[in-house]
PDB file of C-alpha atoms and ligand atoms in Angstrom:
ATOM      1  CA  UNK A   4      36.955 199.086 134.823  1.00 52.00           C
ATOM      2  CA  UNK A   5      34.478 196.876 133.255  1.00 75.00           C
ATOM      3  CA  UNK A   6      32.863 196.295 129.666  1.00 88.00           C
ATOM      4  CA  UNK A   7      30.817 194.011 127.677  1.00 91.00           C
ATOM      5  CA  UNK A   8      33.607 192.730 125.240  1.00 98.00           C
ATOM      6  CA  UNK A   9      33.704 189.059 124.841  1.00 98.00           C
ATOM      7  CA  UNK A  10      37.549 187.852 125.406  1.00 98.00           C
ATOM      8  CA  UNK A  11      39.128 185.704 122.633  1.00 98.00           C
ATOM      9  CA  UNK A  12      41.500 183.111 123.295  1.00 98.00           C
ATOM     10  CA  UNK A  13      43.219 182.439 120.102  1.00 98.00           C
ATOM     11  CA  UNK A  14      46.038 179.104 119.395  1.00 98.00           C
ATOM     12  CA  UNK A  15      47.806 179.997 116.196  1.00 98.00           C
ATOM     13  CA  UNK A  16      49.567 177.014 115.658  1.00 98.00           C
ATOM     14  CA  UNK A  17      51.614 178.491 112.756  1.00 98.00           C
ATOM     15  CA  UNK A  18      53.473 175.449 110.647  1.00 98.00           C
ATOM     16  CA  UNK A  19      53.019 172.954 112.974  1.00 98.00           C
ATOM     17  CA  UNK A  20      51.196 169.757 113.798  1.00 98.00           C
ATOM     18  CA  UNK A  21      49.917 167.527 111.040  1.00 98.00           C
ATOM     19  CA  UNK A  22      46.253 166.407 111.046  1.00 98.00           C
ATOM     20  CA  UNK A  23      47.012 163.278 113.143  1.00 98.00           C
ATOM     21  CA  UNK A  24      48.547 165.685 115.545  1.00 98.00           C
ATOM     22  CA  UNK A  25      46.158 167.824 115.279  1.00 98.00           C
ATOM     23  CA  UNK A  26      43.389 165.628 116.062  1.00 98.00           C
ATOM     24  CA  UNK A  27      44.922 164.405 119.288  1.00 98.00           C
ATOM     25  CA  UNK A  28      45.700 168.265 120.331  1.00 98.00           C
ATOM     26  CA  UNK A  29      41.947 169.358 119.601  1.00 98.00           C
ATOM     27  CA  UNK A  30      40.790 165.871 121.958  1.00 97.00           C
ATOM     28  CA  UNK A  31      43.763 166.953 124.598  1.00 98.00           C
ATOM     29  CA  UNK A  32      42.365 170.538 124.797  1.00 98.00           C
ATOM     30  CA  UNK A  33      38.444 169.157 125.042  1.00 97.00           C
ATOM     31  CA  UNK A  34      39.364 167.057 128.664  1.00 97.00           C
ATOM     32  CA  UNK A  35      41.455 169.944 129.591  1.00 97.00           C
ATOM     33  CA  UNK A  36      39.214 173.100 128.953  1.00 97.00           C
ATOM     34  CA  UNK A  37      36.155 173.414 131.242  1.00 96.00           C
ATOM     35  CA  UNK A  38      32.232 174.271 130.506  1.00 95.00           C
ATOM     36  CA  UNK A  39      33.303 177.598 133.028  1.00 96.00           C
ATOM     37  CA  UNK A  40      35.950 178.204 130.760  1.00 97.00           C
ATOM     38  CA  UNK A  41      33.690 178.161 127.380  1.00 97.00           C
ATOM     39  CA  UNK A  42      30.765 179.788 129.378  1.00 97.00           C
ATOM     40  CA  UNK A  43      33.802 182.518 130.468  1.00 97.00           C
ATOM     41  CA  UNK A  44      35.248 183.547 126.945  1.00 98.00           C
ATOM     42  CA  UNK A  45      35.456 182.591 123.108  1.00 98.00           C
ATOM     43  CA  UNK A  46      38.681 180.428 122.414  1.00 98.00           C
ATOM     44  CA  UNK A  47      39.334 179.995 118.554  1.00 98.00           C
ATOM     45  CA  UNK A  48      42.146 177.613 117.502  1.00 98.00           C
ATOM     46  CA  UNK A  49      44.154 178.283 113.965  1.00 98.00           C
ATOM     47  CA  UNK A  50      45.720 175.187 112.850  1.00 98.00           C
ATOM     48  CA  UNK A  51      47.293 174.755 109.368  1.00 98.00           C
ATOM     49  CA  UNK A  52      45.627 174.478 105.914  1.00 98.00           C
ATOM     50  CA  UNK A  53      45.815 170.905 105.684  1.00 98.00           C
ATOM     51  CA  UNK A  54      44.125 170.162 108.963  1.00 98.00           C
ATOM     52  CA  UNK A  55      41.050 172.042 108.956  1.00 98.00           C
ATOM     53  CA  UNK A  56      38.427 169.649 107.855  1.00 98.00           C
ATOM     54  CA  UNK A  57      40.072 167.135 110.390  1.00 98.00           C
ATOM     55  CA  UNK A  58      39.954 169.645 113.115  1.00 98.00           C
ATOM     56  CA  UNK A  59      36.266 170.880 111.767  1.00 98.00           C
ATOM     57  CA  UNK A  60      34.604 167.212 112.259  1.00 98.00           C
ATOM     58  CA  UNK A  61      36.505 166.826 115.493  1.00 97.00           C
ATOM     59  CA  UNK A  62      34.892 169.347 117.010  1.00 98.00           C
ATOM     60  CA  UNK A  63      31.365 168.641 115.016  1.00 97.00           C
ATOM     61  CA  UNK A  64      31.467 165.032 115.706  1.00 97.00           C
ATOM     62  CA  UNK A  65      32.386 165.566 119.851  1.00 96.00           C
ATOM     63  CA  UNK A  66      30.679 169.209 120.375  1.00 96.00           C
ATOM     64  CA  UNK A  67      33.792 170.666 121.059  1.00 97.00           C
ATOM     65  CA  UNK A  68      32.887 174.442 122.000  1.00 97.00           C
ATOM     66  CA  UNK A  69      36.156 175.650 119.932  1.00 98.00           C
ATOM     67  CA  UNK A  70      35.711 178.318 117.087  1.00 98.00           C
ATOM     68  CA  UNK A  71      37.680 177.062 113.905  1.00 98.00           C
ATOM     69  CA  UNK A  72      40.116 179.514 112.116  1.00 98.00           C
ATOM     70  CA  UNK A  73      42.754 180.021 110.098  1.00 98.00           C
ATOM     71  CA  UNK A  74      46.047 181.549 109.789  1.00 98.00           C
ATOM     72  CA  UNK A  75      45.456 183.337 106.538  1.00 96.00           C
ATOM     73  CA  UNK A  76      43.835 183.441 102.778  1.00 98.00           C
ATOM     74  CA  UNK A  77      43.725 185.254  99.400  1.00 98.00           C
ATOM     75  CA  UNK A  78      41.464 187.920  99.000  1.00 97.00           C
ATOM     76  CA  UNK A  79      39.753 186.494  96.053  1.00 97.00           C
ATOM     77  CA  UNK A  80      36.885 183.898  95.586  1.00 94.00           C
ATOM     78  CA  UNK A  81      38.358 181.684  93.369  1.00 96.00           C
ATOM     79  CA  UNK A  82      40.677 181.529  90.548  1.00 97.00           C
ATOM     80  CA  UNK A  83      44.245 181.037  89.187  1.00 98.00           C
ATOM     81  CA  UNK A  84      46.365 181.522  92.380  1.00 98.00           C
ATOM     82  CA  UNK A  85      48.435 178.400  92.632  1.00 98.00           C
ATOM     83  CA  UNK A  86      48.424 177.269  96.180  1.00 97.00           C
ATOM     84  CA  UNK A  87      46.228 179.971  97.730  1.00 98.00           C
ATOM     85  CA  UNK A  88      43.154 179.219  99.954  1.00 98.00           C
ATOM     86  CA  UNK A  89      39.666 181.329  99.100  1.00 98.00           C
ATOM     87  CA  UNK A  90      37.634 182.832 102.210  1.00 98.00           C
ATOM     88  CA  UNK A  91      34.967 181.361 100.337  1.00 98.00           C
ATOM     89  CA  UNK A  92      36.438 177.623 101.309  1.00 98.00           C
ATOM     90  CA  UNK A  93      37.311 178.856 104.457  1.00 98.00           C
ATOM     91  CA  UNK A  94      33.498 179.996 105.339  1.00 98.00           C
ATOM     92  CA  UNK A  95      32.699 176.363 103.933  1.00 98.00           C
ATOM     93  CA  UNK A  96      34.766 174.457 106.498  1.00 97.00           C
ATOM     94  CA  UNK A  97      33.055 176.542 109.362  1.00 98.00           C
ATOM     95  CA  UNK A  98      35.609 178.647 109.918  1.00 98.00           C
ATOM     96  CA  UNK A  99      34.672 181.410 112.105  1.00 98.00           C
ATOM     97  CA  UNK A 100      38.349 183.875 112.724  1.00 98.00           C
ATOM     98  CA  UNK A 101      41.080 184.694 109.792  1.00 98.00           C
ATOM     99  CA  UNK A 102      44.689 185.490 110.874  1.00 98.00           C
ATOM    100  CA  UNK A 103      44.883 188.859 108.518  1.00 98.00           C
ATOM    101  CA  UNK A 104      48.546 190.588 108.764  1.00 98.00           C
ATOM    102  CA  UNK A 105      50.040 188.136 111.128  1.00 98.00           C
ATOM    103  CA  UNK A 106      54.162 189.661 111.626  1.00 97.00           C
ATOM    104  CA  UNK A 107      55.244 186.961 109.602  1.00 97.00           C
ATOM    105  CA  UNK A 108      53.091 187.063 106.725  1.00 98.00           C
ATOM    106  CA  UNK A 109      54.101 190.702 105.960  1.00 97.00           C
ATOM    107  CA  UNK A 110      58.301 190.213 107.013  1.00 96.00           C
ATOM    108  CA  UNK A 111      58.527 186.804 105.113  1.00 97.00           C
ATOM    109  CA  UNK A 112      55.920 186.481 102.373  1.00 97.00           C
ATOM    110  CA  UNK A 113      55.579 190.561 101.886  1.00 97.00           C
ATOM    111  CA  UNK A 114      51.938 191.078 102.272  1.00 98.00           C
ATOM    112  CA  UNK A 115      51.341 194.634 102.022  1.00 98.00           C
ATOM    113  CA  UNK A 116      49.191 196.678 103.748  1.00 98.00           C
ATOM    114  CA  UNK A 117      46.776 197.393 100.564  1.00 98.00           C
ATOM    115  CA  UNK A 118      46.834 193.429 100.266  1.00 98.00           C
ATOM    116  CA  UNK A 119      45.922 192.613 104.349  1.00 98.00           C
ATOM    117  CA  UNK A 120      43.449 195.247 103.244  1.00 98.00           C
ATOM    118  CA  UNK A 121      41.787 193.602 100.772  1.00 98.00           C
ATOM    119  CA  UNK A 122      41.832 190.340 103.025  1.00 98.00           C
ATOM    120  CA  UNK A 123      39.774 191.522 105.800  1.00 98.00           C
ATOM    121  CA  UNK A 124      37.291 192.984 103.535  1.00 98.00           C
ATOM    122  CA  UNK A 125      37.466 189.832 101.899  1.00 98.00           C
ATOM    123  CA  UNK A 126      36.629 187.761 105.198  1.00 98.00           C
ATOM    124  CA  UNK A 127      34.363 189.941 106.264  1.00 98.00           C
ATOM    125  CA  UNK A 128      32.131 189.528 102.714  1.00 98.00           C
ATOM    126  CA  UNK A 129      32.071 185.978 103.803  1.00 98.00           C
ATOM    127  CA  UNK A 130      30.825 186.783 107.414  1.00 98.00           C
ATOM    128  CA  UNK A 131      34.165 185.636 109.019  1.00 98.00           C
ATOM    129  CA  UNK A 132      35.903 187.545 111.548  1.00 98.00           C
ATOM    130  CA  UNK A 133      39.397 188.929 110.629  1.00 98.00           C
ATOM    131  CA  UNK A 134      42.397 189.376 113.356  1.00 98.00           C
ATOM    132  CA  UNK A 135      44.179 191.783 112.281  1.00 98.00           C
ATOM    133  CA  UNK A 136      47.517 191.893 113.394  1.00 98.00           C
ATOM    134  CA  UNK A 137      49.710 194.556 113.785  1.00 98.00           C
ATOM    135  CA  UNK A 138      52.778 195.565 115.570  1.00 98.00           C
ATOM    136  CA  UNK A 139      56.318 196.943 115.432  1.00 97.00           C
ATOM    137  CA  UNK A 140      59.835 195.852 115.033  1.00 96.00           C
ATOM    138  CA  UNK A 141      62.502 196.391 117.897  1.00 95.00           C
ATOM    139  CA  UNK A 142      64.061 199.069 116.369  1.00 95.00           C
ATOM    140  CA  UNK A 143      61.016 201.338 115.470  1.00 97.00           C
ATOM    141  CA  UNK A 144      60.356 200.957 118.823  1.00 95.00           C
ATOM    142  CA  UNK A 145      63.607 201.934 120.514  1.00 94.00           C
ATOM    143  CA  UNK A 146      63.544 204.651 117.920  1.00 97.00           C
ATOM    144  CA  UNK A 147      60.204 205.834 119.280  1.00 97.00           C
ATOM    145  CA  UNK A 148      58.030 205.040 116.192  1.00 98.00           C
ATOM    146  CA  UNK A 149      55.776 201.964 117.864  1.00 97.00           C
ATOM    147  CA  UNK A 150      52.528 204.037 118.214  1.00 97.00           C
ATOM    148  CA  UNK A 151      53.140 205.563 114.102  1.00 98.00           C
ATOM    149  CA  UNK A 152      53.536 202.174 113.389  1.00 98.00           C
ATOM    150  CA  UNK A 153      50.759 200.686 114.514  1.00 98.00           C
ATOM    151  CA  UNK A 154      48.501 203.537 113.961  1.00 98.00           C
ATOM    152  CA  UNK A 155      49.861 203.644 110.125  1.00 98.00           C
ATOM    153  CA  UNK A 156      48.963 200.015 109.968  1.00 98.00           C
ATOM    154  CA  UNK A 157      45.973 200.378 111.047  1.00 98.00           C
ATOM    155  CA  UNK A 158      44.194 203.216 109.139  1.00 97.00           C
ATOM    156  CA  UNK A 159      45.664 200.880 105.837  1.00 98.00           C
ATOM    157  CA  UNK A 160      44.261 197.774 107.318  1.00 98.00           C
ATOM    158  CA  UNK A 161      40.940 199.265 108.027  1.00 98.00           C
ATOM    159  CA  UNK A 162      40.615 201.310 105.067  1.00 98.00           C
ATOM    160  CA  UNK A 163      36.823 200.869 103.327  1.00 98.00           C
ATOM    161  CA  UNK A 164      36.044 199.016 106.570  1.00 98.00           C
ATOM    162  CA  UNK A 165      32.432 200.097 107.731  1.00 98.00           C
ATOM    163  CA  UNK A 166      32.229 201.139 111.669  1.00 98.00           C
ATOM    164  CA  UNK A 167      29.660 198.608 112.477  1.00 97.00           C
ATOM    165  CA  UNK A 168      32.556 195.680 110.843  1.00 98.00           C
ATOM    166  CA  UNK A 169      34.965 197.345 112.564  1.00 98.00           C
ATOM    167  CA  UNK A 170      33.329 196.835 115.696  1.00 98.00           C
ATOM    168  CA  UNK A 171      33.092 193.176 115.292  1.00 97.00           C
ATOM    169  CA  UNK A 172      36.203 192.667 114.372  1.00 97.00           C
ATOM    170  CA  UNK A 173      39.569 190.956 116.282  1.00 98.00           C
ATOM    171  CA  UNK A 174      42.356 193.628 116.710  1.00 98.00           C
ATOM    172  CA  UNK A 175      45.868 191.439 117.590  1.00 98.00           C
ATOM    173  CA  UNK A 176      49.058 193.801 118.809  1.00 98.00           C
ATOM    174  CA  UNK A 177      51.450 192.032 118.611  1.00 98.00           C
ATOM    175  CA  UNK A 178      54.700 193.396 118.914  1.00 97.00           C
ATOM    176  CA  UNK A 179      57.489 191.823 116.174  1.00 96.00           C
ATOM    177  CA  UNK A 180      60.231 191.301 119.051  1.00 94.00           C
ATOM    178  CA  UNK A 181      58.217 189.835 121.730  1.00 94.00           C
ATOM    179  CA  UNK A 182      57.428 187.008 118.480  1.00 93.00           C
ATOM    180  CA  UNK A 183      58.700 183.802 119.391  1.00 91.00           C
ATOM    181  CA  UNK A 184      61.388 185.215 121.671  1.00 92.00           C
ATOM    182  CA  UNK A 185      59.889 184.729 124.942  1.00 89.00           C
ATOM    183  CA  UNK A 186      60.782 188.431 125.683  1.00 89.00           C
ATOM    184  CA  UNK A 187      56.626 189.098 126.614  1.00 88.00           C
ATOM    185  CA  UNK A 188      56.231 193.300 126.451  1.00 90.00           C
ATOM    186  CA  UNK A 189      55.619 194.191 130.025  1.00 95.00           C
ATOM    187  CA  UNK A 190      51.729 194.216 130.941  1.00 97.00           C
ATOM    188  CA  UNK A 191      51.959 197.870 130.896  1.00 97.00           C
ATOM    189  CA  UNK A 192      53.644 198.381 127.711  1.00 96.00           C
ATOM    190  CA  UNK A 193      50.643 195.836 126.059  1.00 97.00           C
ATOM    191  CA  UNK A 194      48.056 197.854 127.377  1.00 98.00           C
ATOM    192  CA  UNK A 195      49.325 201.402 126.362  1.00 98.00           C
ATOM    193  CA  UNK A 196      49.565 199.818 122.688  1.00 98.00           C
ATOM    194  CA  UNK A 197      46.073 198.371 122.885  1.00 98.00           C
ATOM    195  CA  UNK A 198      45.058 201.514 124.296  1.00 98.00           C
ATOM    196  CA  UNK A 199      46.252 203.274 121.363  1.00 98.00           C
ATOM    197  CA  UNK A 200      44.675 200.371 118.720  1.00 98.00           C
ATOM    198  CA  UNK A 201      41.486 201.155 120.581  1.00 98.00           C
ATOM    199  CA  UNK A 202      42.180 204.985 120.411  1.00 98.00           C
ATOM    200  CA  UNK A 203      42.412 205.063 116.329  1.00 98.00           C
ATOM    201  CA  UNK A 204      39.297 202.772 116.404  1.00 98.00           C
ATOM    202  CA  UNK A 205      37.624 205.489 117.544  1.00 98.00           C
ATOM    203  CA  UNK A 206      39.145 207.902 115.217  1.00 97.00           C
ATOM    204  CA  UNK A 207      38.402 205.978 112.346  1.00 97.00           C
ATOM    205  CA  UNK A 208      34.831 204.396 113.010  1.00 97.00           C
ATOM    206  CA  UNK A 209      33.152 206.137 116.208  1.00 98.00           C
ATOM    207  CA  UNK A 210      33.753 205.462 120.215  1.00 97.00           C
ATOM    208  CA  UNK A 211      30.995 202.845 119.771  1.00 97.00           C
ATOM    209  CA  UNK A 212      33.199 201.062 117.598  1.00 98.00           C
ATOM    210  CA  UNK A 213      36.423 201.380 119.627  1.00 98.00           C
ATOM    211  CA  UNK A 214      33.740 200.422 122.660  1.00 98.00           C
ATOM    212  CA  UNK A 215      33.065 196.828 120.932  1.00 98.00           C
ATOM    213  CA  UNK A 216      36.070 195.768 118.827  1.00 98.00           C
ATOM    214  CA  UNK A 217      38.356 193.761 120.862  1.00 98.00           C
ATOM    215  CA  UNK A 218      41.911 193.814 120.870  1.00 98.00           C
ATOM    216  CA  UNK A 219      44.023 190.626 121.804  1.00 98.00           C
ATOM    217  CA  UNK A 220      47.837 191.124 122.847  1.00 98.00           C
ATOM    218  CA  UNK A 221      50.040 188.248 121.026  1.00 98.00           C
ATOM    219  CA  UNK A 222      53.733 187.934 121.488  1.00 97.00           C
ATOM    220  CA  UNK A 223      55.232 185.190 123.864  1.00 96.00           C
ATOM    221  CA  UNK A 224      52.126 184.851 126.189  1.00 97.00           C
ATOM    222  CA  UNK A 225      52.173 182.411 128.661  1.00 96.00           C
ATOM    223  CA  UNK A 226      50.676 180.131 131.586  1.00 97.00           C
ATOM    224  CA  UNK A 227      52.677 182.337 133.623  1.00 96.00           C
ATOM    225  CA  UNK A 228      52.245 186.060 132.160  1.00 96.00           C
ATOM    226  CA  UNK A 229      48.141 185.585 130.822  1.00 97.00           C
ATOM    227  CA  UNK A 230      46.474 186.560 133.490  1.00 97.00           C
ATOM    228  CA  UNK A 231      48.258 189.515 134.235  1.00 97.00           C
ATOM    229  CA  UNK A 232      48.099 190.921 130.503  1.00 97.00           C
ATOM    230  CA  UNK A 233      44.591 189.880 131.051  1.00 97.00           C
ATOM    231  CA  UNK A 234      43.863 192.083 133.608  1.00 97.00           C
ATOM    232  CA  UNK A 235      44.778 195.658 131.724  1.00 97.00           C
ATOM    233  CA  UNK A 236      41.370 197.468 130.745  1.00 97.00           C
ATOM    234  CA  UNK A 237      42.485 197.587 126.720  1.00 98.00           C
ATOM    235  CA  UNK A 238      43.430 193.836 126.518  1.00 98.00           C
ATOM    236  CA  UNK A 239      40.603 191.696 125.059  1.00 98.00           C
ATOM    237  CA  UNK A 240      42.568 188.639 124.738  1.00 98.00           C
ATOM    238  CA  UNK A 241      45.573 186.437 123.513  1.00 98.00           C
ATOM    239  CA  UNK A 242      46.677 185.199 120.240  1.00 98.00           C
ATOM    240  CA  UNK A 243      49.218 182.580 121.149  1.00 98.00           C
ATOM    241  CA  UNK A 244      51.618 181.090 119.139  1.00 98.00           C
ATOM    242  CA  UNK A 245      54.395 178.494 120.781  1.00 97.00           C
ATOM    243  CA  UNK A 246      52.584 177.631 123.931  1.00 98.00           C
ATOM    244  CA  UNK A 247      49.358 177.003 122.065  1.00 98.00           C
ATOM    245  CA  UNK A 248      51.360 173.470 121.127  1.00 98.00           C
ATOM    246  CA  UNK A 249      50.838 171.982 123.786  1.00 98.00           C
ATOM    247  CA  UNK A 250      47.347 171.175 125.363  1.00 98.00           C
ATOM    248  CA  UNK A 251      48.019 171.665 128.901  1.00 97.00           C
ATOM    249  CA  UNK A 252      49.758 174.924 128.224  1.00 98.00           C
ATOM    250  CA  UNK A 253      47.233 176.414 126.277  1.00 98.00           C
ATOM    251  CA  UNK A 254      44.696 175.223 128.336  1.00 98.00           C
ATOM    252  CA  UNK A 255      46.722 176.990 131.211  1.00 98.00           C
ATOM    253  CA  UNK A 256      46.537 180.429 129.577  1.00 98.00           C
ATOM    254  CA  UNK A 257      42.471 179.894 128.924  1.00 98.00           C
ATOM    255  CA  UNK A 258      42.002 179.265 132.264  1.00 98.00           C
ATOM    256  CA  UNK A 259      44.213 182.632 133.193  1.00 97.00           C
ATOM    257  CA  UNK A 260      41.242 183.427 135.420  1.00 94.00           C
ATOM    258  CA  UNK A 261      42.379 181.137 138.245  1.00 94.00           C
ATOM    259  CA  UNK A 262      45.628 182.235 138.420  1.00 83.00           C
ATOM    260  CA  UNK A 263      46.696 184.506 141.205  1.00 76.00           C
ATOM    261  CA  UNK A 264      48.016 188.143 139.361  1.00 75.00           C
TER     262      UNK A 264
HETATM  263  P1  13P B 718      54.552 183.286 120.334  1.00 75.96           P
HETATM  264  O1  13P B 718      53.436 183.113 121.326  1.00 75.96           O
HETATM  265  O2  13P B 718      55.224 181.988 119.979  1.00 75.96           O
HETATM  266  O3  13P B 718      55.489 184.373 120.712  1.00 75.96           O
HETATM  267  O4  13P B 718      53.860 183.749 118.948  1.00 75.96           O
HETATM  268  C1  13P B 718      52.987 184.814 118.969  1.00 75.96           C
HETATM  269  C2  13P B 718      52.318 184.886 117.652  1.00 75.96           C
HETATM  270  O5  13P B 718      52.932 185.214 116.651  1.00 75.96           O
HETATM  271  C3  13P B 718      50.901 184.500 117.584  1.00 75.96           C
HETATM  272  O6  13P B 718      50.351 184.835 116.357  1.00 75.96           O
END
């Protein structure tokens, strides 16, 4: 089955690599990534706060064909939230993708849904594109509730969200044991979930919607497992955490097109 949807390679870097590190990562990923690769599919990279304008006149300066993003932000413009980041400074730097809802943003720092809400709204008012991620825990899923889950976070997330934003926005699965565990859900698994993110899409905002807005799987993805998740109908792309550290691996799972299934 074929369609029109774009895929989106996405390095969320989480808390690691300082700008200096950064910096030689983003030239490391420039010698490794190919014009058929760029020509092939959007790759964004999400490195930490404190590296963004470093990583922004990086790939200014050397025409790096990377989309800039971040891991996350406040929903306001401006004000007195001590230590916060504003979309508004975000769309500044040239950053093009938001992390909204990421696992451990809602487990550790207890972003509600009605907050991740406000932040995609928020990112889209400054003509960035959210991911939104969503996804359940081990035990909701071996107690049956994976689809509720993600289908409860999903009319929250979306809430207010017109269909024609919703169309152009990043969808992540990303299921909360599969997180940094290097237990990857089987392809099949990942596609029945995207399936069903795709399936309240449509509920919510129209099949043209659930037609255009593409959903990434994230959840120890790998040189070895990309192309394969790559190949199911519902999966749109990757947001990869751990092997987005190191150039050649990353560079691996962009390139997931080469690899035998
Ligand atoms: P890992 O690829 O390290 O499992 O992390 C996935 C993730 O959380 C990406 O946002």
């Amino acid at each position: 089955m074929t369609n029109n949807r774009r895929p989106l390679i996405s390095g969320n870097w989480k808390m690691n690599l300082n700008h200096f590190e950064a910096l030689k990562m983003v030239q490391e990923l420039s010698y490794e990534v190919t014009r058929d690769d760029v020509d092939a599919l959007d790759i964004s990279i999400h490195p930490p706060f404190t590296d963004l304008r470093t990583v922004q006149t990086t790939l200014d300066s050397d025409k790096i064909p990377f989309f800039l993003g971040a891991q996350h932000c406040h929903s306001e413009k401006s004000g007195a939230f001590t230590g916060e980041v504003s979309p508004a400074m975000l769309a500044k730097l040239g950053v093009r993708y938001v992390i909204a809802g990421h696992s451990e943003r809602r487990e550790i720092f207890g972003e509600s849904d009605e907050l991740i809400n406000a932040k995609v709204r928020a990112i889209l008012a400054h003509d960035m594109t959210p991911i939104l991620c969503v996804g359940e825990t081990l035990e909701e899923r071996q107690a049956g509730e994976a689809e509720a889950k993600v289908q409860a976070q999903l009319k929250a997330g979306l809430a207010r969200v017109k269909a024609e934003q919703v169309a152009e926005l990043v969808i992540a699965y990303e299921p909360i044991w599969a997180i940094g565990t290097g237990q990857t859900a089987s392809a099949e698994d990942a596609q029945t979930m995207c399936a069903v993110v795709r399936s309240v899409v449509a509920d919510k905002s129209g099949s043209d919607a659930a037609e255009a807005v593409r959903v990434q799987y994230g959840g120890s993805v790998k040189p070895t497992n990309a192309a394969e998740l790559m190949s199911q109908p519902d999966i749109d792309g990757a947001l990869v955490g751990g092997a987005s550290l190191e150039a050649s691996s990353f560079a691996r799972i962009v390139q997931y097109r080469l690899h035998d299934l």
